[in-house]
GROMACS .gro file of C-alpha atoms in nm:
model
  513
    1MET     CA    1  -3.517  -1.593   0.989
    2ARG     CA    2  -3.344  -1.357   1.249
    3VAL     CA    3  -3.655  -1.307   1.443
    4HIS     CA    4  -3.737  -1.684   1.440
    5GLY     CA    5  -3.394  -1.752   1.545
    6GLY     CA    6  -3.395  -1.509   1.832
    7MET     CA    7  -3.734  -1.650   1.945
    8THR     CA    8  -3.580  -2.012   1.943
    9TYR     CA    9  -3.278  -1.880   2.150
   10LEU     CA   10  -3.503  -1.717   2.405
   11VAL     CA   11  -3.724  -2.029   2.435
   12SER     CA   12  -3.430  -2.239   2.487
   13ARG     CA   13  -3.293  -2.022   2.744
   14MET     CA   14  -3.619  -2.026   2.924
   15ARG     CA   15  -3.623  -2.400   2.926
   16HIS     CA   16  -3.305  -2.406   3.136
   17GLY     CA   17  -3.479  -2.196   3.412
   18PRO     CA   18  -3.456  -1.834   3.533
   19GLU     CA   19  -3.094  -1.891   3.634
   20LYS     CA   20  -2.987  -1.817   3.269
   21PHE     CA   21  -3.121  -1.476   3.291
   22ILE     CA   22  -2.959  -1.376   3.615
   23LEU     CA   23  -2.689  -1.110   3.568
   24PRO     CA   24  -2.374  -1.145   3.789
   25GLN     CA   25  -2.380  -1.030   4.129
   26LYS     CA   26  -2.173  -0.725   4.086
   27VAL     CA   27  -2.369  -0.614   3.799
   28HIS     CA   28  -2.696  -0.635   3.994
   29TRP     CA   29  -2.520  -0.428   4.276
   30CYS     CA   30  -2.402  -0.171   4.038
   31LEU     CA   31  -2.748  -0.143   3.882
   32PHE     CA   32  -2.891  -0.079   4.221
   33LEU     CA   33  -2.644   0.183   4.297
   34ALA     CA   34  -2.714   0.345   3.955
   35TYR     CA   35  -3.076   0.349   4.048
   36LEU     CA   36  -3.007   0.520   4.384
   37ALA     CA   37  -2.798   0.778   4.213
   38VAL     CA   38  -3.042   0.887   3.957
   39LEU     CA   39  -3.361   0.855   4.171
   40PRO     CA   40  -3.345   1.219   4.318
   41ILE     CA   41  -3.286   1.395   3.985
   42ALA     CA   42  -3.593   1.529   3.822
   43GLY     CA   43  -3.471   1.499   3.453
   44PRO     CA   44  -3.400   1.125   3.363
   45ILE     CA   45  -3.734   0.978   3.453
   46ALA     CA   46  -3.683   0.727   3.150
   47LEU     CA   47  -3.350   0.611   3.282
   48ARG     CA   48  -3.493   0.575   3.643
   49ASN     CA   49  -3.786   0.370   3.511
   50VAL     CA   50  -3.555   0.150   3.286
   51LEU     CA   51  -3.320   0.084   3.586
   52LEU     CA   52  -3.606  -0.007   3.804
   53ALA     CA   53  -3.763  -0.249   3.547
   54ILE     CA   54  -3.424  -0.430   3.496
   55LEU     CA   55  -3.385  -0.467   3.871
   56VAL     CA   56  -3.741  -0.600   3.909
   57PHE     CA   57  -3.686  -0.862   3.646
   58GLN     CA   58  -3.363  -0.957   3.798
   59SER     CA   59  -3.520  -0.986   4.138
   60LEU     CA   60  -3.792  -1.198   4.006
   61PHE     CA   61  -3.555  -1.438   3.835
   62PHE     CA   62  -3.345  -1.445   4.144
   63CYS     CA   63  -3.658  -1.533   4.368
   64PHE     CA   64  -3.763  -1.801   4.100
   65ALA     CA   65  -3.413  -1.950   4.101
   66THR     CA   66  -3.364  -1.968   4.474
   67CYS     CA   67  -3.710  -2.086   4.542
   68LYS     CA   68  -3.638  -2.387   4.329
   69SER     CA   69  -3.312  -2.466   4.492
   70ALA     CA   70  -3.278  -2.639   4.813
   71ASN     CA   71  -3.121  -2.336   4.989
   72THR     CA   72  -3.442  -2.137   5.051
   73SER     CA   73  -3.263  -1.909   5.290
   74ALA     CA   74  -3.121  -1.711   4.980
   75GLY     CA   75  -3.460  -1.604   4.877
   76ILE     CA   76  -3.616  -1.258   4.969
   77GLY     CA   77  -3.731  -1.382   5.306
   78LYS     CA   78  -4.077  -1.314   5.483
   79PRO     CA   79  -4.178  -0.963   5.437
   80THR     CA   80  -4.281  -0.798   5.753
   81ALA     CA   81  -4.666  -0.766   5.843
   82TRP     CA   82  -4.665  -0.375   5.814
   83LEU     CA   83  -4.530  -0.387   5.460
   84MET     CA   84  -4.772  -0.654   5.356
   85ILE     CA   85  -5.071  -0.472   5.496
   86TRP     CA   86  -4.961  -0.144   5.327
   87ALA     CA   87  -4.930  -0.318   4.994
   88SER     CA   88  -5.266  -0.475   5.047
   89PHE     CA   89  -5.420  -0.141   5.123
   90LEU     CA   90  -5.281   0.012   4.808
   91LEU     CA   91  -5.423  -0.275   4.589
   92LEU     CA   92  -5.771  -0.247   4.753
   93PHE     CA   93  -5.797   0.137   4.777
   94PRO     CA   94  -5.935   0.193   4.415
   95LEU     CA   95  -6.230  -0.019   4.490
   96THR     CA   96  -6.349   0.252   4.734
   97ALA     CA   97  -6.194   0.559   4.582
   98ARG     CA   98  -6.418   0.848   4.475
   99ASP     CA   99  -6.278   0.830   4.119
  100PRO     CA  100  -6.176   0.472   4.073
  101GLY     CA  101  -6.045   0.536   3.720
  102VAL     CA  102  -5.784   0.782   3.859
  103ALA     CA  103  -5.716   0.547   4.153
  104TRP     CA  104  -5.641   0.242   3.941
  105ARG     CA  105  -5.400   0.473   3.713
  106GLU     CA  106  -5.216   0.605   4.014
  107LEU     CA  107  -5.193   0.260   4.150
  108GLY     CA  108  -5.012   0.152   3.836
  109GLY     CA  109  -4.801   0.466   3.852
  110GLN     CA  110  -4.627   0.606   4.186
  111TRP     CA  111  -4.759   0.351   4.416
  112LEU     CA  112  -4.670   0.039   4.222
  113GLU     CA  113  -4.329   0.184   4.159
  114SER     CA  114  -4.285   0.257   4.526
  115LEU     CA  115  -4.366  -0.104   4.617
  116LEU     CA  116  -4.132  -0.230   4.354
  117ALA     CA  117  -3.852  -0.010   4.509
  118TRP     CA  118  -3.918  -0.187   4.851
  119PHE     CA  119  -3.905  -0.518   4.665
  120VAL     CA  120  -3.579  -0.468   4.482
  121ALA     CA  121  -3.417  -0.324   4.773
  122PHE     CA  122  -3.499  -0.639   4.991
  123VAL     CA  123  -3.386  -0.871   4.708
  124VAL     CA  124  -3.049  -0.690   4.659
  125VAL     CA  125  -2.962  -0.739   5.027
  126ARG     CA  126  -3.058  -1.107   5.011
  127ARG     CA  127  -2.842  -1.164   4.717
  128ILE     CA  128  -2.531  -0.978   4.811
  129SER     CA  129  -2.526  -0.986   5.181
  130PRO     CA  130  -2.383  -0.628   5.212
  131THR     CA  131  -2.115  -0.546   5.456
  132ALA     CA  132  -1.987  -0.221   5.610
  133ARG     CA  133  -1.787  -0.143   5.301
  134ASP     CA  134  -2.113  -0.156   5.091
  135LEU     CA  135  -2.262   0.112   5.301
  136LEU     CA  136  -1.997   0.335   5.192
  137TRP     CA  137  -2.096   0.249   4.839
  138ILE     CA  138  -2.473   0.331   4.923
  139GLY     CA  139  -2.338   0.669   5.053
  140LEU     CA  140  -2.152   0.744   4.737
  141ALA     CA  141  -2.440   0.654   4.508
  142SER     CA  142  -2.666   0.891   4.724
  143ALA     CA  143  -2.404   1.144   4.705
  144PHE     CA  144  -2.375   1.155   4.326
  145TYR     CA  145  -2.639   1.433   4.269
  146PRO     CA  146  -2.493   1.632   4.573
  147PHE     CA  147  -2.125   1.599   4.429
  148VAL     CA  148  -2.259   1.720   4.075
  149TYR     CA  149  -2.426   2.012   4.249
  150LEU     CA  150  -2.094   2.119   4.442
  151ILE     CA  151  -1.907   2.101   4.112
  152LEU     CA  152  -2.162   2.321   3.927
  153PHE     CA  153  -2.152   2.542   4.247
  154LEU     CA  154  -1.785   2.594   4.231
  155TRP     CA  155  -1.812   2.653   3.852
  156ALA     CA  156  -2.086   2.909   3.926
  157TRP     CA  157  -1.854   3.083   4.189
  158MET     CA  158  -1.601   3.128   3.908
  159GLY     CA  159  -1.852   3.281   3.678
  160GLY     CA  160  -1.900   2.984   3.450
  161LEU     CA  161  -2.282   2.990   3.463
  162GLY     CA  162  -2.316   3.370   3.448
  163TYR     CA  163  -2.402   3.661   3.690
  164PRO     CA  164  -2.618   3.589   3.867
  165ALA     CA  165  -2.561   3.214   3.835
  166TYR     CA  166  -2.873   3.047   3.692
  167ILE     CA  167  -2.964   2.753   3.474
  168GLU     CA  168  -3.307   2.795   3.292
  169ASP     CA  169  -3.387   2.436   3.230
  170ALA     CA  170  -3.321   2.086   3.395
  171SER     CA  171  -3.215   1.922   3.100
  172TRP     CA  172  -2.857   1.838   3.014
  173ALA     CA  173  -2.878   2.030   2.686
  174ALA     CA  174  -2.962   2.352   2.869
  175ILE     CA  175  -2.682   2.287   3.126
  176LEU     CA  176  -2.426   2.242   2.851
  177ASP     CA  177  -2.558   2.552   2.657
  178VAL     CA  178  -2.503   2.761   2.984
  179LEU     CA  179  -2.168   2.629   3.030
  180VAL     CA  180  -2.050   2.702   2.673
  181ARG     CA  181  -2.210   3.047   2.663
  182ASN     CA  182  -2.030   3.165   2.978
  183VAL     CA  183  -1.691   2.991   2.945
  184GLY     CA  184  -1.530   3.342   2.871
  185ASN     CA  185  -1.633   3.469   3.208
  186VAL     CA  186  -1.459   3.215   3.417
  187ALA     CA  187  -1.229   3.374   3.660
  188TRP     CA  188  -1.075   3.316   4.000
  189PRO     CA  189  -1.366   3.321   4.259
  190GLY     CA  190  -1.390   3.592   4.513
  191LEU     CA  191  -1.614   3.647   4.820
  192SER     CA  192  -1.803   3.914   4.648
  193ASN     CA  193  -1.963   3.685   4.403
  194PHE     CA  194  -2.023   3.385   4.612
  195PRO     CA  195  -2.347   3.237   4.481
  196TRP     CA  196  -2.543   3.175   4.807
  197GLY     CA  197  -2.874   3.011   4.724
  198PHE     CA  198  -2.768   2.870   4.395
  199ARG     CA  199  -3.017   2.570   4.334
  200GLY     CA  200  -2.839   2.390   4.054
  201PHE     CA  201  -3.026   2.256   3.748
  202ASP     CA  202  -3.323   2.092   3.948
  203PRO     CA  203  -3.613   2.327   4.010
  204ILE     CA  204  -3.722   2.113   4.304
  205HIS     CA  205  -3.490   2.174   4.577
  206ALA     CA  206  -3.631   1.929   4.800
  207ASN     CA  207  -3.460   1.652   4.571
  208LEU     CA  208  -3.120   1.789   4.654
  209GLY     CA  209  -3.191   1.820   5.029
  210ALA     CA  210  -3.331   1.467   5.045
  211THR     CA  211  -3.032   1.307   4.869
  212ALA     CA  212  -2.791   1.485   5.065
  213ALA     CA  213  -2.949   1.353   5.383
  214HIS     CA  214  -2.950   1.019   5.249
  215ALA     CA  215  -2.577   1.047   5.172
  216PHE     CA  216  -2.516   1.173   5.529
  217ILE     CA  217  -2.705   0.890   5.684
  218ALA     CA  218  -2.537   0.633   5.484
  219PHE     CA  219  -2.175   0.777   5.550
  220ALA     CA  220  -2.281   0.789   5.922
  221ALA     CA  221  -2.386   0.430   5.929
  222TRP     CA  222  -2.066   0.325   5.757
  223GLY     CA  223  -1.858   0.508   6.011
  224LEU     CA  224  -2.020   0.335   6.289
  225ALA     CA  225  -1.986  -0.002   6.122
  226ASP     CA  226  -1.612   0.055   6.063
  227TRP     CA  227  -1.566   0.178   6.424
  228GLN     CA  228  -1.739  -0.145   6.555
  229LYS     CA  229  -1.514  -0.345   6.320
  230ARG     CA  230  -1.167  -0.199   6.432
  231ARG     CA  231  -1.256   0.034   6.739
  232GLU     CA  232  -1.091   0.301   6.527
  233ILE     CA  233  -1.182   0.483   6.216
  234LYS     CA  234  -0.882   0.473   6.001
  235LYS     CA  235  -1.049   0.689   5.730
  236LEU     CA  236  -1.161   0.938   5.990
  237ALA     CA  237  -1.057   1.238   5.756
  238TRP     CA  238  -1.252   1.089   5.457
  239LEU     CA  239  -1.559   1.031   5.666
  240ILE     CA  240  -1.564   1.396   5.795
  241PHE     CA  241  -1.510   1.520   5.461
  242LEU     CA  242  -1.800   1.321   5.325
  243LEU     CA  243  -2.023   1.409   5.602
  244GLY     CA  244  -1.937   1.773   5.580
  245CYS     CA  245  -2.010   1.776   5.197
  246SER     CA  246  -2.345   1.627   5.260
  247TYR     CA  247  -2.427   1.897   5.516
  248LEU     CA  248  -2.287   2.180   5.306
  249VAL     CA  249  -2.502   2.115   4.998
  250PRO     CA  250  -2.857   2.223   5.155
  251VAL     CA  251  -2.675   2.526   5.334
  252LEU     CA  252  -2.524   2.644   4.993
  253ALA     CA  253  -2.875   2.591   4.814
  254SER     CA  254  -3.052   2.780   5.100
  255SER     CA  255  -3.307   2.509   5.135
  256ARG     CA  256  -3.437   2.589   5.474
  257ALA     CA  257  -3.632   2.280   5.551
  258SER     CA  258  -3.345   2.066   5.441
  259ILE     CA  259  -3.095   2.260   5.654
  260LEU     CA  260  -3.325   2.212   5.964
  261CYS     CA  261  -3.366   1.837   5.893
  262ILE     CA  262  -3.012   1.754   5.826
  263SER     CA  263  -2.895   1.957   6.122
  264PHE     CA  264  -3.110   1.743   6.337
  265MET     CA  265  -2.959   1.440   6.168
  266VAL     CA  266  -2.616   1.575   6.276
  267LEU     CA  267  -2.735   1.608   6.638
  268LEU     CA  268  -2.875   1.248   6.636
  269VAL     CA  269  -2.547   1.118   6.508
  270ILE     CA  270  -2.357   1.284   6.777
  271LEU     CA  271  -2.595   1.149   7.043
  272VAL     CA  272  -2.583   0.800   6.920
  273ALA     CA  273  -2.214   0.809   6.884
  274VAL     CA  274  -2.171   0.929   7.247
  275ALA     CA  275  -2.395   0.661   7.366
  276GLN     CA  276  -2.203   0.395   7.182
  277LEU     CA  277  -1.875   0.508   7.314
  278TRP     CA  278  -2.003   0.520   7.657
  279ARG     CA  279  -2.121   0.158   7.664
  280GLY     CA  280  -1.923   0.022   7.371
  281LYS     CA  281  -1.634  -0.225   7.428
  282SER     CA  282  -1.410  -0.414   7.184
  283ALA     CA  283  -1.435  -0.782   7.120
  284ASP     CA  284  -1.196  -0.850   7.417
  285GLY     CA  285  -1.394  -0.640   7.667
  286VAL     CA  286  -1.143  -0.358   7.649
  287ARG     CA  287  -1.268  -0.003   7.618
  288PRO     CA  288  -1.117   0.204   7.321
  289ALA     CA  289  -0.799   0.386   7.414
  290ALA     CA  290  -0.824   0.739   7.551
  291GLY     CA  291  -0.630   0.882   7.259
  292ARG     CA  292  -0.882   0.760   7.008
  293LEU     CA  293  -1.153   0.892   7.204
  294VAL     CA  294  -0.992   1.233   7.216
  295SER     CA  295  -0.945   1.215   6.840
  296LEU     CA  296  -1.316   1.145   6.772
  297GLY     CA  297  -1.418   1.415   7.027
  298MET     CA  298  -1.199   1.670   6.844
  299ALA     CA  299  -1.354   1.559   6.511
  300VAL     CA  300  -1.705   1.606   6.656
  301LEU     CA  301  -1.625   1.933   6.806
  302GLY     CA  302  -1.483   2.057   6.473
  303MET     CA  303  -1.804   1.933   6.301
  304LEU     CA  304  -2.023   2.119   6.534
  305CYS     CA  305  -1.809   2.439   6.484
  306LEU     CA  306  -1.823   2.403   6.101
  307MET     CA  307  -2.207   2.338   6.122
  308GLY     CA  308  -2.257   2.655   6.349
  309PHE     CA  309  -2.050   2.864   6.116
  310LEU     CA  310  -2.243   2.750   5.813
  311ALA     CA  311  -2.573   2.800   5.986
  312TYR     CA  312  -2.487   3.150   6.081
  313GLN     CA  313  -2.380   3.232   5.739
  314SER     CA  314  -2.697   3.099   5.600
  315TYR     CA  315  -2.889   3.313   5.836
  316GLU     CA  316  -2.687   3.620   5.742
  317LYS     CA  317  -2.705   3.560   5.370
  318ASP     CA  318  -3.082   3.458   5.359
  319PRO     CA  319  -3.317   3.726   5.465
  320ARG     CA  320  -3.611   3.481   5.475
  321TRP     CA  321  -3.491   3.337   5.803
  322ARG     CA  322  -3.542   3.670   5.987
  323THR     CA  323  -3.911   3.698   5.890
  324MET     CA  324  -3.992   3.320   5.870
  325LEU     CA  325  -4.120   3.295   6.235
  326HIS     CA  326  -4.335   3.601   6.216
  327LYS     CA  327  -4.489   3.474   5.880
  328ALA     CA  328  -4.562   3.148   6.031
  329THR     CA  329  -4.718   3.300   6.347
  330ILE     CA  330  -4.954   3.523   6.138
  331GLY     CA  331  -5.047   3.211   5.938
  332PHE     CA  332  -5.166   3.062   6.267
  333TRP     CA  333  -5.312   3.379   6.396
  334VAL     CA  334  -5.549   3.425   6.103
  335PRO     CA  335  -5.906   3.311   6.217
  336ASP     CA  336  -6.037   3.178   5.894
  337ALA     CA  337  -5.755   2.990   5.701
  338MET     CA  338  -5.988   2.833   5.447
  339GLY     CA  339  -6.158   3.189   5.367
  340VAL     CA  340  -5.808   3.342   5.314
  341VAL     CA  341  -5.695   3.061   5.084
  342CYS     CA  342  -6.018   3.083   4.877
  343HIS     CA  343  -6.071   3.460   4.861
  344GLY     CA  344  -5.748   3.627   4.976
  345ILE     CA  345  -5.656   3.866   5.240
  346SER     CA  346  -5.933   4.129   5.300
  347ALA     CA  347  -5.849   4.492   5.386
  348GLU     CA  348  -5.987   4.435   5.729
  349LEU     CA  349  -5.760   4.132   5.791
  350GLU     CA  350  -5.451   4.322   5.647
  351SER     CA  351  -5.526   4.603   5.892
  352GLY     CA  352  -5.551   4.368   6.177
  353ILE     CA  353  -5.221   4.208   6.091
  354ARG     CA  354  -5.055   4.560   6.068
  355ASN     CA  355  -5.187   4.644   6.417
  356ARG     CA  356  -5.060   4.312   6.546
  357LEU     CA  357  -4.699   4.378   6.412
  358THR     CA  358  -4.700   4.750   6.546
  359GLY     CA  359  -4.345   4.842   6.638
  360MET     CA  360  -4.169   4.646   6.355
  361PRO     CA  361  -4.032   4.834   6.070
  362VAL     CA  362  -4.278   4.912   5.786
  363HIS     CA  363  -4.061   4.729   5.527
  364GLN     CA  364  -4.065   4.408   5.744
  365VAL     CA  365  -4.445   4.422   5.781
  366ASP     CA  366  -4.482   4.472   5.408
  367GLU     CA  367  -4.253   4.166   5.358
  368ILE     CA  368  -4.457   3.964   5.600
  369LEU     CA  369  -4.775   4.047   5.421
  370GLN     CA  370  -4.621   3.961   5.084
  371GLY     CA  371  -4.494   3.647   5.246
  372MET     CA  372  -4.862   3.520   5.286
  373ARG     CA  373  -4.799   3.366   4.952
  374GLY     CA  374  -4.494   3.210   5.082
  375ASP     CA  375  -4.418   3.082   5.448
  376GLY     CA  376  -4.736   3.242   5.597
  377GLY     CA  377  -4.930   3.100   5.307
  378ARG     CA  378  -4.794   2.761   5.354
  379VAL     CA  379  -4.913   2.764   5.716
  380LEU     CA  380  -5.261   2.882   5.582
  381VAL     CA  381  -5.264   2.604   5.320
  382MET     CA  382  -5.170   2.355   5.585
  383ARG     CA  383  -5.462   2.461   5.819
  384ALA     CA  384  -5.693   2.459   5.511
  385GLY     CA  385  -5.580   2.117   5.403
  386LEU     CA  386  -5.628   1.983   5.768
  387GLN     CA  387  -5.978   2.095   5.738
  388LEU     CA  388  -6.018   1.900   5.414
  389VAL     CA  389  -5.874   1.586   5.563
  390LEU     CA  390  -6.147   1.614   5.848
  391GLU     CA  391  -6.414   1.657   5.587
  392GLN     CA  392  -6.289   1.363   5.383
  393PRO     CA  393  -6.177   1.069   5.601
  394PHE     CA  394  -6.168   0.820   5.312
  395GLY     CA  395  -5.943   1.038   5.086
  396LEU     CA  396  -6.011   1.113   4.720
  397ASP     CA  397  -5.829   0.926   4.423
  398GLY     CA  398  -5.472   0.842   4.550
  399SER     CA  399  -5.337   1.110   4.317
  400ARG     CA  400  -5.086   1.384   4.365
  401SER     CA  401  -5.361   1.639   4.281
  402ALA     CA  402  -5.591   1.542   4.557
  403TYR     CA  403  -5.539   1.854   4.752
  404LYS     CA  404  -5.561   2.076   4.444
  405LEU     CA  405  -5.897   1.915   4.323
  406SER     CA  406  -6.037   1.917   4.670
  407MET     CA  407  -5.937   2.280   4.736
  408HIS     CA  408  -6.093   2.380   4.395
  409GLU     CA  409  -6.407   2.212   4.472
  410ARG     CA  410  -6.422   2.360   4.824
  411CYS     CA  411  -6.367   2.717   4.693
  412GLY     CA  412  -6.595   2.682   4.390
  413GLY     CA  413  -6.305   2.768   4.152
  414VAL     CA  414  -5.946   2.874   4.162
  415PRO     CA  415  -5.853   2.973   4.512
  416SER     CA  416  -5.670   3.308   4.569
  417LEU     CA  417  -5.378   3.082   4.722
  418ASP     CA  418  -5.351   2.838   4.455
  419PHE     CA  419  -5.095   2.599   4.577
  420ALA     CA  420  -5.029   2.261   4.412
  421HIS     CA  421  -5.002   2.079   4.723
  422PRO     CA  422  -5.038   2.165   5.100
  423HIS     CA  423  -4.662   2.165   5.176
  424GLN     CA  424  -4.726   1.905   5.433
  425GLY     CA  425  -4.670   1.551   5.354
  426TRP     CA  426  -4.910   1.382   5.594
  427ILE     CA  427  -5.202   1.615   5.509
  428ASP     CA  428  -5.132   1.542   5.149
  429LEU     CA  429  -5.105   1.172   5.189
  430ALA     CA  430  -5.426   1.164   5.397
  431LEU     CA  431  -5.614   1.363   5.130
  432ALA     CA  432  -5.490   1.119   4.851
  433LEU     CA  433  -5.555   0.784   5.055
  434GLY     CA  434  -5.773   0.887   5.357
  435TRP     CA  435  -5.698   0.849   5.721
  436GLY     CA  436  -5.634   0.482   5.678
  437GLY     CA  437  -5.355   0.500   5.419
  438MET     CA  438  -5.184   0.793   5.616
  439LEU     CA  439  -5.198   0.604   5.944
  440LEU     CA  440  -5.084   0.286   5.788
  441TYR     CA  441  -4.765   0.439   5.624
  442LEU     CA  442  -4.688   0.645   5.947
  443GLY     CA  443  -4.761   0.322   6.150
  444MET     CA  444  -4.488   0.124   5.945
  445ILE     CA  445  -4.220   0.393   5.997
  446ILE     CA  446  -4.300   0.427   6.358
  447TYR     CA  447  -4.295   0.051   6.406
  448LEU     CA  448  -3.931   0.045   6.256
  449LEU     CA  449  -3.834   0.333   6.486
  450TRP     CA  450  -3.965   0.136   6.797
  451VAL     CA  451  -3.798  -0.183   6.701
  452VAL     CA  452  -3.454  -0.018   6.660
  453VAL     CA  453  -3.495   0.208   6.969
  454ALA     CA  454  -3.581  -0.111   7.174
  455GLY     CA  455  -3.256  -0.275   7.032
  456LEU     CA  456  -3.059   0.033   7.166
  457LEU     CA  457  -3.160  -0.033   7.517
  458LYS     CA  458  -3.047  -0.399   7.500
  459ARG     CA  459  -2.723  -0.400   7.297
  460GLU     CA  460  -2.468  -0.193   7.091
  461TRP     CA  461  -2.619  -0.059   6.778
  462SER     CA  462  -2.493  -0.157   6.435
  463GLY     CA  463  -2.471   0.073   6.126
  464TRP     CA  464  -2.785  -0.087   6.008
  465GLU     CA  465  -2.973   0.023   6.313
  466LEU     CA  466  -2.829   0.364   6.299
  467GLY     CA  467  -2.908   0.401   5.935
  468LEU     CA  468  -3.273   0.277   5.966
  469PHE     CA  469  -3.329   0.496   6.286
  470MET     CA  470  -3.224   0.813   6.105
  471LEU     CA  471  -3.398   0.744   5.773
  472CYS     CA  472  -3.728   0.698   5.975
  473ILE     CA  473  -3.672   1.017   6.176
  474PHE     CA  474  -3.574   1.209   5.859
  475TRP     CA  475  -3.871   1.111   5.650
  476ILE     CA  476  -4.120   1.158   5.929
  477SER     CA  477  -3.988   1.500   6.007
  478ARG     CA  478  -3.956   1.606   5.631
  479GLY     CA  479  -4.313   1.524   5.600
  480PHE     CA  480  -4.407   1.830   5.820
  481PHE     CA  481  -4.234   2.053   5.578
  482ASP     CA  482  -4.325   1.946   5.222
  483SER     CA  483  -4.523   1.698   5.033
  484VAL     CA  484  -4.286   1.413   5.008
  485TYR     CA  485  -4.504   1.109   5.006
  486ARG     CA  486  -4.548   1.110   4.624
  487GLU     CA  487  -4.379   1.028   4.304
  488HIS     CA  488  -4.001   0.959   4.313
  489PHE     CA  489  -3.992   1.045   4.674
  490LEU     CA  490  -4.171   0.730   4.748
  491GLN     CA  491  -3.925   0.535   4.561
  492MET     CA  492  -3.638   0.700   4.743
  493GLN     CA  493  -3.795   0.595   5.079
  494GLY     CA  494  -3.874   0.246   4.961
  495ALA     CA  495  -3.516   0.178   4.817
  496LEU     CA  496  -3.312   0.319   5.094
  497ILE     CA  497  -3.541   0.227   5.407
  498GLY     CA  498  -3.592  -0.119   5.250
  499PHE     CA  499  -3.219  -0.161   5.187
  500PHE     CA  500  -3.138  -0.088   5.563
  501TRP     CA  501  -3.448  -0.278   5.689
  502ALA     CA  502  -3.350  -0.580   5.497
  503GLY     CA  503  -2.975  -0.535   5.605
  504TRP     CA  504  -3.090  -0.498   5.975
  505LEU     CA  505  -3.291  -0.824   5.951
  506GLN     CA  506  -2.995  -1.007   5.807
  507ASP     CA  507  -2.773  -0.863   6.079
  508VAL     CA  508  -3.014  -0.968   6.345
  509GLY     CA  509  -3.025  -1.315   6.196
  510ASP     CA  510  -2.646  -1.344   6.193
  511ARG     CA  511  -2.625  -1.239   6.546
  512GLN     CA  512  -2.872  -1.508   6.654
  513SER     CA  513  -2.705  -1.780   6.462
   0.00000   0.00000   0.00000
């Protein structure tokens, strides 16, 4: 009787239309923020999928409801041609893939999830019509994981995670176990036990760096939007604090690629801010007061000094920086990258490397040779992966294992340098989806870049344009350091780029009207 009654209730609700299933606007917004917060964390995959599923159903109900109403402008709007072409390519790719079974499974997995992330981002913007204040909430949601990391870092510095600070597993149970086990070791922190390089509980440090960059970009966009609204940033101290924390996270974690990318983001923010101040005027045509400009200038100078200090400390504390260039250079110097990846470094090649590094201390030469499985190995794997891309223009099967399967096939077994992926996102994407898939995705991001840069030449930028510009730059550059066009990274790109894209389209529409 209960089941029958429940079905009767559900049918009666459906008869009244999809409006009855739409959650309140604030609940929809909070669900989207929660989705952004858990996206970069490796552990709660089930929670991430549940939140995405709820958002998809809410978005569908909202679209059906608004399509039935007279006010069609409240719908999701017309998707741009690039996004539609990209989605069509993903849907058709399994028909030409080498292994259609795997390709269809991947389409129903990471690729479909990424498309749904774009979809829910567009719909949430259409429903809530976000303002500058909402950009702050986007930043805080993206900063959830970095803030958790900073709390764990402080606790590790006090000895609460043992010496050296380490968490064996990414599960919450393992974290709680470490906290309880070392609670007696907690003491006042000192410089001698500062835990440089502590990675937190997530073994994939790119997760931490990416979400820290997302938070930095969202906070910068909020700061610009707030400045344009009042011609003064009343919460300047909070803005500097939030930007500083976002930059601090990858530095403390010693994630070199993330440090380089977020440092580039800092320079971009400063350049855009200078350009905006140079040409920007308030609504009545009066330029900002000199005192306010001096305050902002001092804030920028302080941020640059802090960034320089942290970068210097990272260089001093992390010895990998000192030999990174040499390792990469040797990786490019090796004549047959594919041969080394498959069969390892021969005695003749090792002798040639040592002769090339004559004059360097012996221990550094040994470290560089050992680094052929690290930084130097990444260069070799990237070169070998590029060779595979040229040999396979139509890709493999759309899976995250495309590089590994291709390399095992090319080497006739397990290669000597057995990397799971080429540590180069664009090569990884080209091996998975072919040249067409890689160029389409890159073209979509470059298109967005071109549009916002063209807008900068015509008018003052908004927070939406700054955020979209920096997100595109970040994810293009991040792909040259790691394989980030896969799994939840695709959802991170779709959710946040889609949010700023839709917000920018809405902002342009408001200006024209």
